[in-house]
Short mmCIF file of C-alpha atoms in Angstrom, two decimals:
data_model
loop_
_atom_site.label_atom_id
_atom_site.label_comp_id
_atom_site.label_asym_id
_atom_site.label_seq_id
_atom_site.Cartn_x
_atom_site.Cartn_y
_atom_site.Cartn_z
CA MET A 673 107.39 -6.00 102.40
CA GLU A 674 111.40 -5.93 101.43
CA GLY A 675 114.37 -7.38 102.51
CA ASN A 676 116.00 -10.04 104.26
CA LEU A 677 115.18 -10.95 108.46
CA ASN A 678 119.14 -11.44 108.72
CA THR A 679 119.80 -7.92 108.24
CA VAL A 680 117.84 -6.87 111.34
CA ALA A 681 119.94 -9.73 113.38
CA TYR A 682 123.08 -7.43 112.96
CA GLY A 683 120.92 -4.74 113.98
CA LEU A 684 120.38 -5.95 116.83
CA ALA A 685 123.75 -7.37 117.18
CA ALA A 686 124.64 -4.41 117.51
CA ILE A 687 123.19 -2.57 119.90
CA GLY A 688 125.40 -4.24 122.72
CA PRO A 689 128.53 -3.82 121.70
CA GLY A 690 127.98 -0.41 120.63
CA ILE A 691 127.24 0.80 123.99
CA GLY A 692 129.85 -1.94 125.70
CA LEU A 693 132.84 -0.44 123.66
CA GLY A 694 132.12 2.69 124.27
CA ILE A 695 131.83 2.25 128.18
CA MET A 696 135.33 -0.30 127.97
CA ILE A 697 137.20 2.50 126.22
CA GLY A 698 135.61 5.66 127.84
CA GLN A 699 136.73 3.74 131.40
CA THR A 700 140.24 3.41 129.52
CA GLN A 701 140.67 7.17 128.99
CA ALA A 702 140.11 7.62 132.64
CA ALA A 703 142.22 5.02 134.08
CA MET A 704 144.89 6.65 131.86
CA ALA A 705 144.55 9.68 132.93
CA ARG A 706 144.52 8.47 136.86
CA GLN A 707 147.18 6.37 136.14
CA PRO A 708 149.95 8.39 133.29
CA GLU A 709 152.63 5.46 133.55
CA MET A 710 150.18 2.65 133.17
CA ALA A 711 148.45 3.49 129.77
CA GLY A 712 150.43 1.16 128.05
CA GLN A 713 148.91 -1.56 130.43
CA LEU A 714 146.17 -0.39 129.61
CA ARG A 715 146.20 0.19 125.76
CA THR A 716 147.00 -3.98 125.86
CA ASN A 717 143.96 -4.88 127.43
CA MET A 718 141.26 -2.43 125.32
CA PHE A 719 142.61 -4.39 122.42
CA ILE A 720 142.06 -7.49 123.85
CA GLY A 721 138.86 -5.83 125.54
CA ILE A 722 138.13 -4.88 121.70
CA GLY A 723 138.63 -7.79 120.37
CA PHE A 724 135.81 -9.82 122.43
CA ILE A 725 133.06 -7.56 121.84
CA GLU A 726 133.23 -6.26 118.24
CA VAL A 727 133.41 -9.97 117.33
CA LEU A 728 129.70 -9.86 118.95
CA ALA A 729 128.48 -7.89 116.31
CA LEU A 730 130.27 -8.68 113.74
CA LEU A 731 129.01 -12.45 114.29
CA GLY A 732 125.50 -10.35 113.50
CA LEU A 733 126.33 -10.29 109.98
CA VAL A 734 127.55 -13.79 109.31
CA VAL A 735 124.85 -15.64 111.55
CA GLY A 736 122.76 -16.24 108.27
CA TYR A 737 125.30 -18.10 107.14
CA ILE A 738 125.30 -20.09 110.55
CA VAL A 739 122.23 -21.30 111.15
CA PRO A 740 120.50 -23.15 107.98
CA ALA A 741 118.13 -21.90 105.73
CA MET B 465 103.06 -2.44 104.20
CA GLU B 466 105.28 -0.68 102.09
CA GLY B 467 109.34 -0.69 102.86
CA ASN B 468 112.63 -2.49 103.19
CA LEU B 469 112.69 -4.57 106.26
CA ASN B 470 117.48 -3.06 105.64
CA THR B 471 116.22 -0.32 107.09
CA VAL B 472 115.12 -0.85 110.49
CA ALA B 473 118.73 -2.86 110.70
CA TYR B 474 120.16 0.21 110.64
CA GLY B 475 118.44 1.79 112.80
CA LEU B 476 119.11 -0.75 115.01
CA ALA B 477 122.35 -0.72 114.32
CA ALA B 478 122.64 3.06 115.25
CA ILE B 479 121.40 3.05 118.91
CA GLY B 480 124.31 1.34 120.00
CA PRO B 481 127.15 2.82 118.52
CA GLY B 482 125.02 6.34 119.11
CA ILE B 483 124.94 5.80 122.97
CA GLY B 484 128.65 4.32 123.06
CA LEU B 485 130.02 7.35 121.24
CA GLY B 486 128.76 9.50 123.94
CA ILE B 487 129.77 7.37 126.52
CA MET B 488 133.44 7.30 125.38
CA ILE B 489 133.99 10.95 124.32
CA GLY B 490 132.46 12.47 126.53
CA GLN B 491 135.11 10.24 129.26
CA THR B 492 137.63 11.67 127.17
CA GLN B 493 136.67 14.92 127.84
CA ALA B 494 136.89 14.16 131.83
CA ALA B 495 140.16 12.58 131.18
CA MET B 496 141.73 15.31 129.56
CA ALA B 497 140.50 17.92 132.85
CA ARG B 498 141.74 15.60 135.05
CA GLN B 499 145.32 14.96 133.30
CA PRO B 500 146.15 18.11 131.11
CA GLU B 501 149.21 16.65 130.09
CA MET B 502 147.70 13.27 128.75
CA ALA B 503 145.15 15.34 125.95
CA GLY B 504 147.65 13.93 123.26
CA GLN B 505 147.54 10.93 123.79
CA LEU B 506 143.75 10.82 124.67
CA ARG B 507 142.49 12.00 122.00
CA THR B 508 144.58 9.30 119.89
CA ASN B 509 143.22 6.99 121.81
CA MET B 510 139.73 8.13 121.17
CA PHE B 511 139.87 7.65 117.37
CA ILE B 512 141.24 4.79 117.79
CA GLY B 513 137.62 4.04 119.53
CA ILE B 514 135.48 6.35 117.54
CA GLY B 515 136.30 3.81 114.18
CA PHE B 516 136.19 0.85 116.61
CA ILE B 517 132.75 2.29 117.39
CA GLU B 518 131.42 3.91 114.09
CA VAL B 519 132.19 1.32 112.44
CA LEU B 520 129.26 -1.00 114.07
CA ALA B 521 127.06 1.27 113.27
CA LEU B 522 128.05 2.12 109.08
CA LEU B 523 127.97 -1.44 108.87
CA GLY B 524 124.22 -1.27 109.38
CA LEU B 525 123.91 0.38 106.21
CA VAL B 526 125.06 -2.29 104.22
CA VAL B 527 124.67 -5.10 105.92
CA GLY B 528 121.84 -5.29 103.34
CA TYR B 529 123.88 -5.99 100.82
CA ILE B 530 126.12 -8.87 102.27
CA VAL B 531 123.34 -10.71 103.09
CA PRO B 532 122.16 -12.42 100.13
CA ALA B 533 118.47 -11.62 99.57
CA MET C 599 109.93 -11.56 103.36
CA GLU C 600 113.42 -13.36 103.57
CA GLY C 601 115.67 -14.83 106.41
CA ASN C 602 115.58 -17.10 109.42
CA LEU C 603 113.60 -16.38 112.74
CA ASN C 604 116.81 -17.90 114.81
CA THR C 605 119.32 -15.69 112.96
CA VAL C 606 116.92 -12.55 115.43
CA ALA C 607 117.42 -14.89 118.76
CA TYR C 608 121.50 -14.85 117.75
CA GLY C 609 121.17 -10.05 117.55
CA LEU C 610 118.81 -10.54 121.33
CA ALA C 611 121.32 -12.57 122.58
CA ALA C 612 124.42 -10.44 121.63
CA ILE C 613 122.69 -7.37 123.25
CA GLY C 614 123.52 -8.53 126.99
CA PRO C 615 126.83 -9.94 126.26
CA GLY C 616 127.85 -6.61 124.80
CA ILE C 617 126.53 -4.30 127.03
CA GLY C 618 128.27 -6.43 129.95
CA LEU C 619 131.56 -6.97 129.10
CA GLY C 620 131.92 -3.28 128.79
CA ILE C 621 131.36 -3.20 131.94
CA MET C 622 133.13 -5.33 133.55
CA ILE C 623 136.59 -5.16 131.25
CA GLY C 624 135.49 -1.36 132.09
CA GLN C 625 136.00 -1.61 135.40
CA THR C 626 138.81 -4.09 134.90
CA GLN C 627 140.60 -1.17 133.56
CA ALA C 628 139.78 1.26 136.54
CA ALA C 629 140.56 -0.85 138.87
CA MET C 630 144.00 -1.85 137.41
CA ALA C 631 144.64 1.88 137.41
CA ARG C 632 143.73 2.57 140.54
CA GLN C 633 146.55 -0.59 142.75
CA PRO C 634 148.73 -1.82 139.79
CA GLU C 635 150.14 -3.97 141.41
CA MET C 636 147.24 -6.24 140.92
CA ALA C 637 147.07 -5.72 137.54
CA GLY C 638 148.20 -9.66 137.40
CA GLN C 639 145.18 -10.95 138.84
CA LEU C 640 143.10 -8.47 137.92
CA ARG C 641 143.09 -9.52 134.01
CA THR C 642 143.16 -13.43 135.38
CA ASN C 643 140.00 -12.50 136.47
CA MET C 644 138.97 -10.20 133.65
CA PHE C 645 139.19 -13.69 131.28
CA ILE C 646 136.92 -15.94 133.69
CA GLY C 647 134.95 -12.77 133.34
CA ILE C 648 135.20 -12.85 130.14
CA GLY C 649 134.32 -16.55 129.34
CA PHE C 650 131.60 -16.71 132.05
CA ILE C 651 129.78 -13.30 130.09
CA GLU C 652 130.80 -14.36 125.89
CA VAL C 653 129.18 -18.23 126.32
CA LEU C 654 125.78 -16.44 126.69
CA ALA C 655 126.22 -15.32 123.28
CA LEU C 656 127.65 -17.74 121.90
CA LEU C 657 124.80 -19.38 122.93
CA GLY C 658 122.76 -17.55 120.95
CA LEU C 659 124.18 -19.11 117.27
CA VAL C 660 123.90 -22.56 118.49
CA VAL C 661 119.96 -21.99 119.94
CA GLY C 662 117.90 -22.81 116.90
CA TYR C 663 120.11 -26.44 116.45
CA ILE C 664 118.85 -27.33 120.04
CA VAL C 665 115.06 -26.30 120.29
CA PRO C 666 113.48 -28.59 117.85
CA ALA C 667 111.90 -27.04 114.90
#
């Protein structure tokens, strides 16, 4: 069997953030439709959330360098 | 056993974004139907979300080249 | 097969927090749209929640150092 086990770590690490970002951005869309005058503040908050959630997946790319071989 | 473990990484990485995009774009549809005059802003936001979520799955294709063999 | 099993631990540890952060921040967005004058307090609370949830994933990065080899 070829390949590197570290790539499987990225695959697993992408599951949660993929679902989480979908839920979070979806709720932002619903909130924007409900209160259009809050759209700016909701978008700011959305980008804060994207930052915190996306980093979990991107750390999966570099975890192979962090963990000693 | 034949095959490359890196392909499993892509398979796993596609689970979350697949579900997440479905939730997010679905919520956008509901929001657009609720507040038709926000449709343009909601569509813009949807494409921002697609960009952030889709990249998680596509990185699963190239993670085998990023991680040292 | 190359790679370190500890990276898979991080991958698994990132699943829950990824989903959880999405649900929590999404609910914050819905709450902000429902009661705009509570936005400041809701954002403070959101950051407390981010701290508690995010640490679960980040501990997955260092668990290889905590557990004896």
